[in-house]
Amino acid sequence: MEELYAVIRGLIIEAAELDEVDIGLDEKLGDHDVDSLAGLEVTVNLEKKYQIKIPPERYGEMISIRAIAAIVTELVAAKATAEQISA
């Protein structure tokens, strides 16, 4: 999970053009001036990296690194389960 946190933190820093700031796992991204455009960029990059689709209705839940990681983990697990069933 630590690796996923690091990936998400890096994507946020890059998308929001932040200095190498340490964003806590439960800190609200808005407190670091991460706007919706940067959030969308993070979402697209996570979808590409993990080959998942984050439903737009989940965007509102993506308020912290830990929350984003939980969503990604859930979707990756669901994808793996679906692939096992279809195999």
JSON list of C-alpha atoms in Angstrom, two decimals:
[
{"chain": "A", "resi": 1, "resn": "MET", "atom": "CA", "xyz": [0.00, 0.00, 0.00]},
{"chain": "A", "resi": 2, "resn": "GLU", "atom": "CA", "xyz": [2.91, 2.34, 0.70]},
{"chain": "A", "resi": 3, "resn": "GLU", "atom": "CA", "xyz": [3.92, 2.10, -2.96]},
{"chain": "A", "resi": 4, "resn": "LEU", "atom": "CA", "xyz": [0.42, 3.11, -4.05]},
{"chain": "A", "resi": 5, "resn": "TYR", "atom": "CA", "xyz": [0.47, 6.06, -1.64]},
{"chain": "A", "resi": 6, "resn": "ALA", "atom": "CA", "xyz": [3.81, 7.17, -3.12]},
{"chain": "A", "resi": 7, "resn": "VAL", "atom": "CA", "xyz": [2.49, 6.89, -6.68]},
{"chain": "A", "resi": 8, "resn": "ILE", "atom": "CA", "xyz": [-0.61, 8.93, -5.85]},
{"chain": "A", "resi": 9, "resn": "ARG", "atom": "CA", "xyz": [1.41, 11.54, -3.94]},
{"chain": "A", "resi": 10, "resn": "GLY", "atom": "CA", "xyz": [3.79, 11.89, -6.91]},
{"chain": "A", "resi": 11, "resn": "LEU", "atom": "CA", "xyz": [0.93, 12.25, -9.39]},
{"chain": "A", "resi": 12, "resn": "ILE", "atom": "CA", "xyz": [-0.69, 14.93, -7.22]},
{"chain": "A", "resi": 13, "resn": "ILE", "atom": "CA", "xyz": [2.55, 16.89, -6.85]},
{"chain": "A", "resi": 14, "resn": "GLU", "atom": "CA", "xyz": [3.14, 16.73, -10.61]},
{"chain": "A", "resi": 15, "resn": "ALA", "atom": "CA", "xyz": [-0.45, 17.56, -11.65]},
{"chain": "A", "resi": 16, "resn": "ALA", "atom": "CA", "xyz": [-0.84, 20.45, -9.20]},
{"chain": "A", "resi": 17, "resn": "GLU", "atom": "CA", "xyz": [2.71, 21.67, -9.90]},
{"chain": "A", "resi": 18, "resn": "LEU", "atom": "CA", "xyz": [3.53, 21.65, -6.20]},
{"chain": "A", "resi": 19, "resn": "ASP", "atom": "CA", "xyz": [6.99, 21.77, -4.74]},
{"chain": "A", "resi": 20, "resn": "GLU", "atom": "CA", "xyz": [8.11, 18.48, -3.24]},
{"chain": "A", "resi": 21, "resn": "VAL", "atom": "CA", "xyz": [5.71, 18.88, -0.36]},
{"chain": "A", "resi": 22, "resn": "ASP", "atom": "CA", "xyz": [4.84, 16.04, 1.97]},
{"chain": "A", "resi": 23, "resn": "ILE", "atom": "CA", "xyz": [1.09, 15.61, 1.77]},
{"chain": "A", "resi": 24, "resn": "GLY", "atom": "CA", "xyz": [-0.23, 13.53, 4.65]},
{"chain": "A", "resi": 25, "resn": "LEU", "atom": "CA", "xyz": [-2.37, 10.52, 3.79]},
{"chain": "A", "resi": 26, "resn": "ASP", "atom": "CA", "xyz": [-5.50, 12.04, 5.32]},
{"chain": "A", "resi": 27, "resn": "GLU", "atom": "CA", "xyz": [-4.94, 15.70, 4.48]},
{"chain": "A", "resi": 28, "resn": "LYS", "atom": "CA", "xyz": [-7.58, 17.22, 2.25]},
{"chain": "A", "resi": 29, "resn": "LEU", "atom": "CA", "xyz": [-6.09, 17.85, -1.18]},
{"chain": "A", "resi": 30, "resn": "GLY", "atom": "CA", "xyz": [-7.92, 21.16, -1.39]},
{"chain": "A", "resi": 31, "resn": "ASP", "atom": "CA", "xyz": [-5.80, 22.36, 1.53]},
{"chain": "A", "resi": 32, "resn": "HIS", "atom": "CA", "xyz": [-2.81, 22.06, -0.84]},
{"chain": "A", "resi": 33, "resn": "ASP", "atom": "CA", "xyz": [-4.54, 23.99, -3.64]},
{"chain": "A", "resi": 34, "resn": "VAL", "atom": "CA", "xyz": [-5.16, 20.85, -5.69]},
{"chain": "A", "resi": 35, "resn": "ASP", "atom": "CA", "xyz": [-7.94, 21.99, -8.01]},
{"chain": "A", "resi": 36, "resn": "SER", "atom": "CA", "xyz": [-10.40, 19.91, -10.01]},
{"chain": "A", "resi": 37, "resn": "LEU", "atom": "CA", "xyz": [-8.28, 20.06, -13.17]},
{"chain": "A", "resi": 38, "resn": "ALA", "atom": "CA", "xyz": [-5.28, 18.61, -11.32]},
{"chain": "A", "resi": 39, "resn": "GLY", "atom": "CA", "xyz": [-7.61, 16.03, -9.77]},
{"chain": "A", "resi": 40, "resn": "LEU", "atom": "CA", "xyz": [-8.82, 15.00, -13.21]},
{"chain": "A", "resi": 41, "resn": "GLU", "atom": "CA", "xyz": [-5.22, 14.65, -14.42]},
{"chain": "A", "resi": 42, "resn": "VAL", "atom": "CA", "xyz": [-4.43, 12.43, -11.42]},
{"chain": "A", "resi": 43, "resn": "THR", "atom": "CA", "xyz": [-7.52, 10.33, -12.15]},
{"chain": "A", "resi": 44, "resn": "VAL", "atom": "CA", "xyz": [-6.61, 9.85, -15.82]},
{"chain": "A", "resi": 45, "resn": "ASN", "atom": "CA", "xyz": [-3.04, 8.88, -14.92]},
{"chain": "A", "resi": 46, "resn": "LEU", "atom": "CA", "xyz": [-4.23, 6.36, -12.31]},
{"chain": "A", "resi": 47, "resn": "GLU", "atom": "CA", "xyz": [-6.66, 4.86, -14.82]},
{"chain": "A", "resi": 48, "resn": "LYS", "atom": "CA", "xyz": [-3.86, 4.43, -17.35]},
{"chain": "A", "resi": 49, "resn": "LYS", "atom": "CA", "xyz": [-1.36, 3.05, -14.85]},
{"chain": "A", "resi": 50, "resn": "TYR", "atom": "CA", "xyz": [-3.71, 0.51, -13.26]},
{"chain": "A", "resi": 51, "resn": "GLN", "atom": "CA", "xyz": [-5.93, -0.19, -16.30]},
{"chain": "A", "resi": 52, "resn": "ILE", "atom": "CA", "xyz": [-9.11, 0.71, -14.42]},
{"chain": "A", "resi": 53, "resn": "LYS", "atom": "CA", "xyz": [-12.01, 3.12, -14.92]},
{"chain": "A", "resi": 54, "resn": "ILE", "atom": "CA", "xyz": [-12.90, 5.36, -12.00]},
{"chain": "A", "resi": 55, "resn": "PRO", "atom": "CA", "xyz": [-16.60, 6.19, -12.28]},
{"chain": "A", "resi": 56, "resn": "PRO", "atom": "CA", "xyz": [-17.33, 9.93, -12.23]},
{"chain": "A", "resi": 57, "resn": "GLU", "atom": "CA", "xyz": [-19.66, 9.45, -9.27]},
{"chain": "A", "resi": 58, "resn": "ARG", "atom": "CA", "xyz": [-16.59, 8.44, -7.21]},
{"chain": "A", "resi": 59, "resn": "TYR", "atom": "CA", "xyz": [-14.70, 11.69, -7.93]},
{"chain": "A", "resi": 60, "resn": "GLY", "atom": "CA", "xyz": [-16.26, 13.41, -4.92]},
{"chain": "A", "resi": 61, "resn": "GLU", "atom": "CA", "xyz": [-14.75, 10.76, -2.65]},
{"chain": "A", "resi": 62, "resn": "MET", "atom": "CA", "xyz": [-11.23, 11.46, -3.90]},
{"chain": "A", "resi": 63, "resn": "ILE", "atom": "CA", "xyz": [-10.36, 14.01, -1.23]},
{"chain": "A", "resi": 64, "resn": "SER", "atom": "CA", "xyz": [-7.15, 12.57, 0.22]},
{"chain": "A", "resi": 65, "resn": "ILE", "atom": "CA", "xyz": [-4.35, 10.21, -0.72]},
{"chain": "A", "resi": 66, "resn": "ARG", "atom": "CA", "xyz": [-5.78, 7.47, 1.51]},
{"chain": "A", "resi": 67, "resn": "ALA", "atom": "CA", "xyz": [-9.27, 7.88, -0.02]},
{"chain": "A", "resi": 68, "resn": "ILE", "atom": "CA", "xyz": [-7.89, 7.71, -3.56]},
{"chain": "A", "resi": 69, "resn": "ALA", "atom": "CA", "xyz": [-5.82, 4.64, -2.67]},
{"chain": "A", "resi": 70, "resn": "ALA", "atom": "CA", "xyz": [-8.91, 2.90, -1.27]},
{"chain": "A", "resi": 71, "resn": "ILE", "atom": "CA", "xyz": [-10.84, 3.52, -4.48]},
{"chain": "A", "resi": 72, "resn": "VAL", "atom": "CA", "xyz": [-7.95, 2.35, -6.69]},
{"chain": "A", "resi": 73, "resn": "THR", "atom": "CA", "xyz": [-7.44, -0.76, -4.55]},
{"chain": "A", "resi": 74, "resn": "GLU", "atom": "CA", "xyz": [-11.14, -1.59, -4.70]},
{"chain": "A", "resi": 75, "resn": "LEU", "atom": "CA", "xyz": [-11.31, -1.18, -8.49]},
{"chain": "A", "resi": 76, "resn": "VAL", "atom": "CA", "xyz": [-8.11, -3.15, -9.11]},
{"chain": "A", "resi": 77, "resn": "ALA", "atom": "CA", "xyz": [-9.45, -6.00, -6.95]},
{"chain": "A", "resi": 78, "resn": "ALA", "atom": "CA", "xyz": [-12.81, -5.94, -8.77]},
{"chain": "A", "resi": 79, "resn": "LYS", "atom": "CA", "xyz": [-11.00, -6.03, -12.11]},
{"chain": "A", "resi": 80, "resn": "ALA", "atom": "CA", "xyz": [-8.88, -9.02, -11.00]},
{"chain": "A", "resi": 81, "resn": "THR", "atom": "CA", "xyz": [-11.99, -10.86, -9.82]},
{"chain": "A", "resi": 82, "resn": "ALA", "atom": "CA", "xyz": [-13.79, -10.17, -13.10]},
{"chain": "A", "resi": 83, "resn": "GLU", "atom": "CA", "xyz": [-10.78, -11.41, -15.07]},
{"chain": "A", "resi": 84, "resn": "GLN", "atom": "CA", "xyz": [-10.65, -14.64, -13.01]},
{"chain": "A", "resi": 85, "resn": "ILE", "atom": "CA", "xyz": [-14.33, -15.28, -13.59]},
{"chain": "A", "resi": 86, "resn": "SER", "atom": "CA", "xyz": [-14.04, -14.75, -17.34]},
{"chain": "A", "resi": 87, "resn": "ALA", "atom": "CA", "xyz": [-10.91, -16.94, -17.62]}
]
